[in-house]
Short mmCIF file of C-alpha atoms and ligand atoms in Angstrom, two decimals:
data_model
loop_
_atom_site.label_atom_id
_atom_site.label_comp_id
_atom_site.label_asym_id
_atom_site.label_seq_id
_atom_site.Cartn_x
_atom_site.Cartn_y
_atom_site.Cartn_z
CA MET P 1131 -10.94 -1.83 -10.24
CA THR P 1132 -8.06 -4.13 -11.13
CA THR P 1133 -9.95 -7.26 -10.13
CA ALA P 1134 -13.01 -6.15 -12.10
CA ALA P 1135 -11.11 -5.23 -15.26
CA ALA P 1136 -8.98 -8.37 -15.07
CA LEU P 1137 -11.99 -10.65 -14.54
CA ALA P 1138 -13.69 -8.98 -17.51
CA SER P 1139 -10.59 -9.66 -19.61
CA MET P 1140 -10.93 -13.35 -18.68
CA GLY P 1141 -14.39 -13.41 -20.26
CA HIS P 1142 -16.60 -12.68 -17.27
CA GLN P 1143 -19.36 -10.10 -17.44
CA VAL P 1144 -18.54 -7.56 -14.71
CA THR P 1145 -20.56 -4.58 -13.49
CA CYS P 1146 -18.85 -2.20 -11.06
CA ILE P 1147 -21.10 -0.24 -8.74
CA ASP P 1148 -20.28 2.91 -6.85
CA LYS P 1149 -22.42 5.54 -5.15
CA ASP P 1150 -20.29 8.31 -6.64
CA ARG P 1151 -21.98 9.18 -9.94
CA TYR P 1152 -19.16 11.45 -11.06
CA ARG P 1153 -16.70 8.59 -10.62
CA ILE P 1154 -18.93 6.22 -12.57
CA ASP P 1155 -19.32 8.75 -15.39
CA THR P 1156 -15.58 9.35 -15.64
CA LEU P 1157 -14.82 5.62 -15.50
CA ASN P 1158 -17.23 5.03 -18.36
CA LYS P 1159 -15.01 7.41 -20.33
CA CYS P 1160 -11.99 5.34 -19.25
CA ASP P 1161 -10.74 8.22 -17.11
CA LEU P 1162 -9.13 6.49 -14.13
CA PRO P 1163 -8.96 8.36 -10.81
CA PHE P 1164 -5.49 6.95 -9.98
CA TYR P 1165 -2.40 5.69 -11.74
CA GLU P 1166 -1.88 1.95 -11.98
CA PRO P 1167 0.39 0.48 -14.69
CA GLY P 1168 -1.50 -1.55 -17.30
CA LEU P 1169 -4.93 -0.88 -15.83
CA GLU P 1170 -6.12 1.73 -18.29
CA SER P 1171 -5.75 -0.54 -21.32
CA LEU P 1172 -7.49 -3.37 -19.45
CA VAL P 1173 -10.40 -1.06 -18.59
CA ARG P 1174 -10.56 0.27 -22.15
CA THR P 1175 -10.73 -3.24 -23.59
CA GLY P 1176 -13.39 -4.17 -21.05
CA LEU P 1177 -15.50 -1.14 -21.98
CA ASN P 1178 -15.05 -1.75 -25.71
CA THR P 1179 -16.04 -5.40 -25.52
CA GLY P 1180 -18.95 -4.56 -23.21
CA ARG P 1181 -17.71 -7.07 -20.62
CA LEU P 1182 -16.93 -4.33 -18.13
CA GLN P 1183 -19.54 -1.81 -17.10
CA PHE P 1184 -19.66 0.96 -14.53
CA TYR P 1185 -23.02 1.71 -13.05
CA TYR P 1186 -24.65 3.30 -10.02
CA SER P 1187 -27.79 1.21 -9.58
CA LEU P 1188 -27.06 -1.59 -7.18
CA GLU P 1189 -30.46 -3.11 -7.83
CA ALA P 1190 -30.04 -3.43 -11.60
CA ALA P 1191 -26.54 -4.86 -11.28
CA VAL P 1192 -27.53 -7.36 -8.60
CA LYS P 1193 -30.47 -8.57 -10.67
CA GLN P 1194 -28.27 -9.63 -13.55
CA SER P 1195 -25.40 -11.06 -11.46
CA GLU P 1196 -24.80 -14.49 -9.99
CA LEU P 1197 -21.98 -13.37 -7.76
CA ILE P 1198 -21.66 -10.09 -5.85
CA MET P 1199 -18.26 -8.99 -4.59
CA ILE P 1200 -18.06 -6.34 -1.90
CA CYS P 1201 -14.85 -4.36 -2.26
CA VAL P 1202 -15.54 -1.18 -0.27
CA GLY P 1203 -12.84 0.48 1.83
CA THR P 1204 -12.36 -0.56 5.44
CA PRO P 1205 -10.13 2.25 6.73
CA LEU P 1206 -9.09 2.84 10.32
CA ASN P 1207 -11.15 5.34 12.30
CA VAL P 1208 -9.69 8.00 14.62
CA ARG P 1209 -9.52 5.44 17.44
CA GLY P 1210 -7.40 3.17 15.23
CA GLU P 1211 -10.23 0.63 14.81
CA VAL P 1212 -11.36 -0.83 11.50
CA ASP P 1213 -14.28 1.22 10.23
CA LEU P 1214 -16.86 -1.13 8.73
CA SER P 1215 -19.52 1.50 8.09
CA ALA P 1216 -19.18 1.38 4.28
CA LEU P 1217 -19.40 -2.42 4.36
CA PHE P 1218 -22.51 -2.49 6.52
CA LEU P 1219 -24.14 0.20 4.42
CA VAL P 1220 -23.77 -2.06 1.37
CA ILE P 1221 -25.14 -5.00 3.37
CA LYS P 1222 -28.13 -2.88 4.40
CA GLU P 1223 -28.81 -1.88 0.80
CA LEU P 1224 -28.38 -5.45 -0.42
CA ARG P 1225 -30.87 -6.77 2.14
CA GLU P 1226 -33.55 -4.64 0.55
CA LEU P 1227 -33.09 -6.46 -2.77
CA ASP P 1228 -34.07 -9.86 -4.07
CA LEU P 1229 -30.97 -11.94 -3.37
CA LYS P 1230 -32.44 -15.40 -3.55
CA ASP P 1231 -29.69 -17.92 -4.47
CA LYS P 1232 -27.09 -15.18 -5.01
CA ILE P 1233 -23.53 -15.51 -3.78
CA ILE P 1234 -22.05 -12.60 -1.84
CA VAL P 1235 -18.28 -12.53 -1.48
CA ILE P 1236 -16.44 -10.15 0.84
CA LYS P 1237 -13.21 -8.96 -0.77
CA SER P 1238 -12.62 -5.99 1.52
CA THR P 1239 -10.14 -6.70 4.31
CA VAL P 1240 -12.36 -7.24 7.34
CA PRO P 1241 -11.67 -8.16 10.97
CA VAL P 1242 -11.78 -11.82 11.79
CA GLY P 1243 -15.39 -12.93 12.26
CA THR P 1244 -17.01 -10.25 10.08
CA THR P 1245 -17.99 -12.59 7.24
CA ALA P 1246 -19.59 -14.97 9.74
CA LYS P 1247 -21.51 -12.04 11.24
CA ILE P 1248 -22.75 -11.05 7.77
CA ALA P 1249 -23.74 -14.66 7.05
CA GLU P 1250 -25.81 -14.61 10.25
CA ILE P 1251 -27.59 -11.44 9.14
CA PHE P 1252 -28.54 -13.03 5.83
CA ALA P 1253 -29.47 -16.32 7.50
CA ALA P 1254 -31.96 -14.40 9.63
CA ASP P 1255 -33.54 -13.05 6.43
CA HIS P 1256 -33.51 -16.52 4.88
CA ARG P 1257 -36.93 -17.81 5.89
CA GLU P 1258 -38.73 -14.90 4.25
CA LYS P 1259 -36.53 -14.30 1.24
CA GLY P 1260 -34.75 -17.53 0.31
CA PRO P 1261 -31.11 -18.56 0.73
CA VAL P 1262 -28.12 -16.28 0.14
CA PHE P 1263 -24.60 -17.72 0.13
CA ILE P 1264 -21.72 -15.85 1.76
CA GLY P 1265 -17.96 -16.20 1.25
CA ASN P 1266 -14.66 -14.40 1.76
CA ASN P 1267 -12.00 -14.02 -0.90
CA PRO P 1268 -9.13 -11.77 0.22
CA GLU P 1269 -7.00 -10.02 -2.37
CA PHE P 1270 -3.25 -9.67 -2.26
CA LEU P 1271 -2.62 -7.16 -5.05
CA ARG P 1272 0.08 -4.55 -4.59
CA GLU P 1273 -0.37 -1.03 -5.85
CA GLY P 1274 1.91 -0.34 -8.76
CA SER P 1275 1.90 -3.99 -9.84
CA ALA P 1276 -1.74 -4.87 -9.25
CA VAL P 1277 -2.38 -6.07 -12.82
CA THR P 1278 0.57 -8.47 -12.92
CA ASP P 1279 -0.17 -9.56 -9.35
CA PHE P 1280 -3.72 -10.43 -10.42
CA PHE P 1281 -2.61 -12.59 -13.32
CA GLN P 1282 0.28 -14.22 -11.41
CA PRO P 1283 -1.10 -14.93 -7.95
CA ASP P 1284 0.95 -16.94 -5.47
CA ARG P 1285 -2.31 -18.42 -4.17
CA ILE P 1286 -6.04 -17.87 -4.20
CA VAL P 1287 -7.87 -18.02 -0.88
CA ILE P 1288 -11.51 -19.04 -0.76
CA GLY P 1289 -13.25 -18.78 2.61
CA CYS P 1290 -16.66 -20.41 2.61
CA ARG P 1291 -18.98 -22.79 4.37
CA GLU P 1292 -20.97 -23.99 1.37
CA LYS P 1293 -19.85 -26.05 -1.62
CA ARG P 1294 -21.79 -23.70 -3.84
CA VAL P 1295 -19.58 -20.72 -2.97
CA GLU P 1296 -16.44 -22.84 -3.39
CA GLU P 1297 -17.53 -24.02 -6.83
CA ALA P 1298 -18.54 -20.52 -7.97
CA LEU P 1299 -15.20 -19.03 -6.95
CA LYS P 1300 -13.26 -21.94 -8.43
CA GLN P 1301 -15.09 -21.32 -11.68
CA LEU P 1302 -14.42 -17.59 -11.46
CA TYR P 1303 -10.68 -18.19 -11.14
CA ALA P 1304 -10.54 -21.20 -13.47
CA GLY P 1305 -7.31 -21.21 -15.46
CA PHE P 1306 -5.01 -19.94 -12.71
CA ASP P 1307 -2.06 -22.21 -12.08
CA CYS P 1308 -1.52 -21.55 -8.38
CA PRO P 1309 -2.41 -23.23 -5.09
CA LEU P 1310 -6.01 -22.78 -4.06
CA ILE P 1311 -6.65 -22.57 -0.33
CA VAL P 1312 -10.22 -23.47 0.52
CA THR P 1313 -10.96 -22.76 4.14
CA ASP P 1314 -13.63 -21.25 6.35
CA PRO P 1315 -14.34 -17.48 6.08
CA THR P 1316 -12.79 -16.66 9.46
CA SER P 1317 -9.48 -18.29 8.51
CA ALA P 1318 -9.56 -16.52 5.14
CA GLU P 1319 -9.91 -13.19 6.95
CA MET P 1320 -7.02 -14.10 9.22
CA ILE P 1321 -4.80 -15.09 6.26
CA LYS P 1322 -5.02 -11.55 4.90
CA TYR P 1323 -4.10 -9.90 8.23
CA ALA P 1324 -1.37 -12.45 8.83
CA ALA P 1325 0.20 -11.96 5.39
CA ASN P 1326 0.29 -8.17 5.57
CA SER P 1327 1.51 -8.15 9.17
CA PHE P 1328 4.27 -10.60 8.34
CA LEU P 1329 5.42 -8.46 5.42
CA ALA P 1330 5.43 -5.51 7.82
CA LEU P 1331 7.45 -7.56 10.32
CA ARG P 1332 10.11 -8.37 7.70
CA ILE P 1333 10.46 -4.69 6.77
CA SER P 1334 10.72 -3.59 10.41
CA PHE P 1335 13.32 -6.31 10.98
CA ALA P 1336 15.34 -5.02 8.02
CA ASN P 1337 14.98 -1.46 9.35
CA GLU P 1338 16.11 -2.44 12.82
CA LEU P 1339 19.09 -4.24 11.32
CA ALA P 1340 19.93 -1.17 9.21
CA ASN P 1341 19.83 1.05 12.30
CA LEU P 1342 22.14 -1.37 14.10
CA CYS P 1343 24.47 -1.50 11.09
CA ASP P 1344 24.69 2.30 11.26
CA LEU P 1345 25.84 2.01 14.86
CA LEU P 1346 28.36 -0.69 14.04
CA ASP P 1347 29.56 0.94 10.80
CA ILE P 1348 28.57 -2.08 8.72
CA ASP P 1349 26.88 -2.03 5.31
CA VAL P 1350 23.46 -3.64 5.76
CA LYS P 1351 23.11 -4.54 2.07
CA PRO P 1352 25.45 -7.58 1.99
CA VAL P 1353 24.18 -8.55 5.44
CA LEU P 1354 20.59 -8.77 4.21
CA ARG P 1355 21.64 -10.50 1.01
CA GLY P 1356 23.73 -13.02 2.90
CA MET P 1357 20.81 -13.63 5.20
CA GLY P 1358 18.04 -13.60 2.57
CA LEU P 1359 19.74 -16.03 0.20
CA ASP P 1360 18.99 -18.68 2.78
CA LYS P 1361 15.93 -20.24 1.12
CA ARG P 1362 14.20 -20.46 4.46
CA ILE P 1363 14.38 -16.67 4.73
CA GLY P 1364 14.20 -15.29 1.17
CA LEU P 1365 15.15 -11.85 -0.14
CA ASN P 1366 11.72 -10.23 -0.49
CA TYR P 1367 10.49 -7.49 1.83
CA LEU P 1368 13.88 -6.97 3.40
CA GLN P 1369 14.58 -3.57 1.87
CA PRO P 1370 15.39 -1.13 4.68
CA GLY P 1371 14.42 2.50 4.41
CA ILE P 1372 12.13 5.03 6.03
CA GLY P 1373 9.41 2.51 6.81
CA PHE P 1374 6.41 1.00 5.15
CA GLY P 1375 3.43 3.13 4.17
CA GLY P 1376 0.38 2.81 1.98
CA SER P 1377 -3.20 1.94 2.67
CA CYS P 1378 -2.69 -1.68 3.70
CA LEU P 1379 0.42 -2.67 5.66
CA PRO P 1380 0.09 0.00 8.40
CA LYS P 1381 -3.70 -0.40 8.52
CA ASP P 1382 -3.76 -4.17 8.67
CA LEU P 1383 -0.99 -4.30 11.25
CA THR P 1384 -2.94 -1.87 13.43
CA GLY P 1385 -6.10 -3.85 12.71
CA LEU P 1386 -4.50 -7.11 13.87
CA ILE P 1387 -3.14 -5.43 17.00
CA GLY P 1388 -6.70 -4.23 17.69
CA ILE P 1389 -8.03 -7.76 17.26
CA CYS P 1390 -5.38 -9.03 19.74
CA ARG P 1391 -6.30 -6.34 22.27
CA ARG P 1392 -9.99 -7.12 22.06
CA HIS P 1393 -9.07 -10.64 23.08
CA ASN P 1394 -6.77 -9.40 25.87
CA TYR P 1395 -3.70 -10.67 24.03
CA PRO P 1396 -0.77 -8.27 24.39
CA ALA P 1397 0.50 -8.41 20.74
CA GLU P 1398 4.04 -7.62 21.84
CA LEU P 1399 5.74 -8.56 18.57
CA LEU P 1400 3.20 -6.77 16.37
CA THR P 1401 3.39 -3.66 18.54
CA ALA P 1402 7.18 -3.64 18.20
CA VAL P 1403 6.86 -3.96 14.40
CA GLN P 1404 4.64 -0.90 14.46
CA SER P 1405 6.86 1.20 16.69
CA VAL P 1406 10.01 0.40 14.66
CA ASN P 1407 8.09 1.62 11.62
CA GLU P 1408 6.85 4.79 13.29
CA ASN P 1409 10.36 5.71 14.44
CA GLN P 1410 12.11 5.00 11.16
CA PRO P 1411 11.64 8.40 9.44
CA GLU P 1412 13.25 10.04 12.47
CA PHE P 1413 16.46 8.09 11.84
CA LEU P 1414 16.69 9.79 8.47
CA VAL P 1415 15.84 13.19 9.95
CA ASN P 1416 18.64 12.75 12.49
CA LYS P 1417 21.10 12.09 9.66
CA VAL P 1418 19.96 15.27 7.90
CA LYS P 1419 20.17 17.29 11.11
CA ARG P 1420 23.67 16.07 11.78
CA GLU P 1421 25.15 16.36 8.30
CA ILE P 1422 23.55 19.42 6.74
CA ARG P 1423 25.68 22.58 6.75
CA LYS P 1424 24.53 24.90 9.51
CA PRO P 1425 22.48 27.00 9.93
CA LEU P 1426 19.67 24.52 9.56
CA GLU P 1427 16.85 27.04 9.68
CA GLY P 1428 15.80 28.38 6.31
CA SER P 1429 18.02 25.96 4.39
CA LYS P 1430 16.62 24.51 1.19
CA LEU P 1431 16.19 20.75 1.09
CA ALA P 1432 15.15 18.70 -1.97
CA LEU P 1433 12.73 15.88 -1.25
CA LEU P 1434 12.68 13.32 -4.05
CA GLY P 1435 9.60 11.13 -3.91
CA LEU P 1436 6.27 11.56 -2.14
CA ALA P 1437 4.33 8.42 -3.07
CA PHE P 1438 4.45 5.62 -0.51
CA LYS P 1439 6.16 3.46 -3.15
CA PRO P 1440 7.08 3.76 -6.83
CA ASN P 1441 4.65 3.35 -9.75
CA THR P 1442 1.75 4.88 -7.90
CA ASP P 1443 0.53 8.37 -7.08
CA ASP P 1444 -0.83 7.20 -3.74
CA ILE P 1445 0.37 9.14 -0.71
CA ARG P 1446 -1.76 7.43 1.93
CA SER P 1447 0.44 6.90 5.02
CA ALA P 1448 3.47 7.75 2.88
CA PRO P 1449 6.63 8.07 5.02
CA ALA P 1450 7.55 11.13 2.89
CA LEU P 1451 4.68 13.01 4.56
CA LYS P 1452 6.12 12.28 7.99
CA LEU P 1453 9.47 13.64 6.78
CA ILE P 1454 7.75 16.84 5.64
CA GLU P 1455 6.31 17.27 9.15
CA TYR P 1456 9.73 16.84 10.76
CA PHE P 1457 11.46 19.15 8.27
CA SER P 1458 8.77 21.75 8.77
CA VAL P 1459 9.42 21.76 12.54
CA LEU P 1460 13.13 22.29 11.75
CA ASN P 1461 12.18 25.23 9.50
CA LEU P 1462 13.80 23.67 6.48
CA LYS P 1463 12.49 24.85 3.11
CA VAL P 1464 11.35 21.66 1.42
CA TRP P 1465 11.15 21.49 -2.37
CA ALA P 1466 9.55 18.22 -3.36
CA TYR P 1467 9.44 16.37 -6.63
CA ASP P 1468 7.61 13.16 -7.46
CA PRO P 1469 7.09 11.72 -10.95
CA ALA P 1470 3.43 10.88 -10.23
CA VAL P 1471 2.30 12.99 -7.25
CA LYS P 1472 1.64 16.52 -8.42
CA VAL P 1473 -0.57 17.89 -5.63
CA LEU P 1474 -0.54 17.45 -1.89
CA PRO P 1475 -3.44 17.93 0.54
CA GLU P 1476 -4.01 21.47 1.72
CA GLU P 1477 -2.33 21.00 5.10
CA TYR P 1478 1.04 20.57 3.36
CA LEU P 1479 0.81 23.65 1.17
CA GLU P 1480 2.74 25.86 3.59
CA LYS P 1481 5.26 23.17 4.38
CA VAL P 1482 6.47 22.23 0.93
CA VAL P 1483 6.99 23.70 -2.53
CA MET P 1484 6.04 21.33 -5.34
CA SER P 1485 8.82 21.35 -7.95
CA GLU P 1486 8.08 20.77 -11.60
CA ASN P 1487 11.25 18.81 -12.14
CA ILE P 1488 14.28 17.40 -10.35
CA PRO P 1489 16.73 20.25 -11.18
CA ALA P 1490 14.25 22.80 -9.76
CA ALA P 1491 14.12 20.84 -6.51
CA LEU P 1492 17.92 20.44 -6.32
CA GLU P 1493 18.88 24.01 -7.26
CA GLY P 1494 20.56 25.59 -4.24
CA ALA P 1495 19.60 22.73 -1.91
CA LYS P 1496 21.92 21.87 0.96
CA ALA P 1497 20.76 18.26 0.85
CA ALA P 1498 18.69 15.91 -1.28
CA VAL P 1499 16.56 13.33 0.51
CA ILE P 1500 15.26 10.31 -1.41
CA ALA P 1501 11.94 9.19 0.06
CA THR P 1502 10.56 6.90 -2.67
CA ASP P 1503 12.50 4.30 -4.66
CA TRP P 1504 11.39 5.49 -8.10
CA PRO P 1505 13.74 3.80 -10.63
CA GLU P 1506 14.37 7.13 -12.35
CA PHE P 1507 16.06 8.54 -9.22
CA LYS P 1508 18.55 5.70 -9.41
CA ASN P 1509 19.62 6.48 -12.95
CA LEU P 1510 20.01 10.25 -12.64
CA PRO P 1511 23.32 11.87 -13.74
CA TRP P 1512 24.18 12.67 -10.14
CA ASN P 1513 27.75 13.70 -11.09
CA LYS P 1514 26.22 16.64 -13.00
CA LEU P 1515 23.18 17.32 -10.85
CA LYS P 1516 25.33 17.78 -7.75
CA ASN P 1517 26.62 21.03 -9.29
CA LEU P 1518 23.15 22.52 -8.94
CA MET P 1519 23.18 21.96 -5.22
CA ALA P 1520 24.56 24.31 -2.59
CA ASP P 1521 26.21 21.25 -1.00
CA PRO P 1522 26.50 17.81 -2.57
CA LEU P 1523 24.78 15.80 0.16
CA ILE P 1524 22.37 12.93 -0.52
CA VAL P 1525 20.43 11.21 2.25
CA ASP P 1526 19.00 8.12 0.62
CA GLY P 1527 15.97 6.93 2.57
CA ARG P 1528 15.49 3.96 0.23
CA ASN P 1529 19.08 2.80 -0.35
CA ILE P 1530 18.75 3.02 -4.12
CA LEU P 1531 22.17 4.59 -4.77
CA GLU P 1532 25.62 3.14 -4.13
CA PRO P 1533 27.88 4.89 -1.58
CA GLU P 1534 31.06 4.13 -3.58
CA VAL P 1535 29.69 5.60 -6.82
CA MET P 1536 28.45 8.71 -5.03
CA GLY P 1537 31.85 9.00 -3.33
CA GLU P 1538 33.54 8.92 -6.75
CA TYR P 1539 31.23 11.76 -7.85
CA GLY P 1540 32.35 13.80 -4.85
CA ILE P 1541 28.93 13.50 -3.21
CA LYS P 1542 28.54 12.93 0.52
CA TYR P 1543 26.16 10.00 0.67
CA LEU P 1544 24.21 8.66 3.63
CA GLY P 1545 21.97 5.65 3.25
CA MET P 1546 20.03 3.65 5.81
CA GLY P 1547 22.62 1.33 7.34
CA ARG P 1548 25.08 1.87 4.47
CA LYS P 1549 28.32 2.13 6.44
CA ASN P 1550 28.37 5.88 6.55
CA GLY P 1551 29.52 6.31 10.09
CA VAL P 1552 26.53 8.33 11.22
CA ARG P 1553 25.63 7.50 14.77
CA PHE P 1554 22.15 7.23 16.17
CA CYS P 1555 21.48 10.29 18.25
CA GLY P 1556 18.24 9.21 19.95
CA HIS P 1557 14.68 10.24 19.41
C1 UDX O 797 0.48 -4.49 0.30
C2 UDX O 797 0.66 -6.01 0.15
O1 UDX O 797 1.96 -6.26 -0.36
C3 UDX O 797 -0.40 -6.59 -0.76
O2 UDX O 797 -0.28 -8.02 -0.81
C4 UDX O 797 -1.79 -6.22 -0.22
O3 UDX O 797 -2.81 -6.68 -1.09
C5 UDX O 797 -1.89 -4.72 -0.06
O4 UDX O 797 -0.83 -4.24 0.76
P1 UDX O 797 0.98 -2.33 -1.16
O5 UDX O 797 0.43 -1.55 -0.01
O6 UDX O 797 0.52 -1.99 -2.53
O7 UDX O 797 0.68 -3.90 -0.97
O8 UDX O 797 2.55 -2.13 -1.13
P2 UDX O 797 3.86 -2.99 -0.89
O9 UDX O 797 4.57 -3.18 -2.17
O10 UDX O 797 3.62 -4.21 -0.10
O11 UDX O 797 4.72 -1.95 -0.03
C6 UDX O 797 4.23 -1.40 1.19
C7 UDX O 797 5.23 -0.45 1.80
O12 UDX O 797 6.36 -1.17 2.26
C8 UDX O 797 5.78 0.61 0.85
O13 UDX O 797 5.85 1.85 1.53
C9 UDX O 797 7.17 0.13 0.49
O14 UDX O 797 8.05 1.16 0.17
C10 UDX O 797 7.55 -0.55 1.81
N1 UDX O 797 8.57 -1.60 1.63
C11 UDX O 797 8.28 -2.72 0.90
C12 UDX O 797 9.78 -1.47 2.27
O15 UDX O 797 10.05 -0.46 2.96
N2 UDX O 797 10.70 -2.47 2.15
C13 UDX O 797 10.46 -3.61 1.44
O16 UDX O 797 11.34 -4.49 1.38
C14 UDX O 797 9.21 -3.74 0.79
#
C-alpha cells in the first residue's frame, strides 16, 4: 500500500490488485484497513489524481502495466516454514496471461533462491509465449514510519539478471539520493533476511545486556549509550524491553534459521537471538510476580500498550500478547489500554478487559505494565495518575520512563535493566 501510494505520488501510474473485493471497494473510498501515519492523505491524492487505482482484475491491470510487483504475504506456516502459497498462486494466475516483454518484480520477502525458481518457471514458458523478465526488489519499510522510510531510503536493492530489469527499476526509483545496490536476485533476497536478522540480533543483545544489568544492579541506559556512541556500533536498535515483535523481525529470523537448517548449518547465533527474544517477556513477568502486593490471584493489573510498536494498530507477534498469556495463568485481572488497538482476537476476550482510557485501566490496579513505547505514555501526569492505583507500581517493559522521576513521584518503578535491584529468578 505504502509503496503503491508513494510511487503514484512520484508520477507513476499504479494499479493495486487484490482478490478481496470488499477490500478493493473500501480502498477506492480511501478507507484504509490499518493505521499508518501519512498514508491516508497519500492514497487520497493518488485516487484524486487518478494515478492510483484499486482493482480486482489481474488481467486488466497486467495488460496496461510495464512492470508487475508481487507484494503478497509470505507468513510462516505452523511448522515455522515460509508459506509461499499466496506467491505461487499469483505466479499461476500470471502464467495464464499475456506477459510478453513484461517485467515481474518480487517485493515479498522470499527465501533465498525463490526468485531464481520463478525465473525458471517463466523461462520454461518462454518459447511459446515470449520473454518475461524477473527481478527482486526487497523493501525495508517499518510500520508506523513506512511513508517517511519510503521517501528517505538508506539504500535501494535491485536483484536482477537482465539489464532491462535494472534499467526499469532505476527509472522507477529515479530521483532518490541513496546508494543503489544492483546484484543478483538471490543476493537481494539474502540482503533482506540478513538486515532483519541483524536488527533482531542487536535488540536481543541489548535485552541480554539489560538482564545482566539487572543482576549487577547497573543502569543499562548509559551503558548502551556509551557503547552505541562508538560510530562502529551506533545507537539504533539497542533499545531493551520485552522483545521484538511484528510481522517481520520474528518471521524473517525464523525464516533464516530455516534456510540454515535446510543446508545443515546449525545457526547457533541466530537461534540464540530467537531464544533471548522468546524469554524476554518472562523477565518482566518475574518482576511483576515479585513486586506486586500479595495475593497475586485476582489482583487488577493495567497493561498499557498492545501494539507491537507505537504508531500502528498491528498486534501480530506483539510481546504484549505473550504478557497477557502469562498474566492469565497467574489469574491476574488485566485491564488493557492502547491508543490504536481497540479490539483483540476472540481468544483474548476472557483474558483481558479493554479499557476505554488510561484512568479506567489504572483505577484500583496493583501495578501498571508498559508494553508499547507509545510517546503519550511517557508524558502522562504520573504523579496524579498514581493516586488512582491501589499501589503505585510501574513495570516499564520499554524503558520509556525515568526511575529518578518516578521515585520523586513516590512511585515504585521497575524498568528493564534500570538499576532497580530486582534479581532474575529463573524461568
Ligand atoms: C522491520 C524492519 O525494521 C523493516 O526494515 C522491515 O521492512 C520490516 O520489519 P517493523 O516490523 O515495522 O520493521 O518494526 P521495527 O521498527 O523494526 O520494530 C520491530 C520490533 O522491534 C518492535 O516490536 C519494536 O518494539 C522492537 N524494537 C525495535 C526493540 O525492542 N528495540 C529496538 O531498539 C528497536
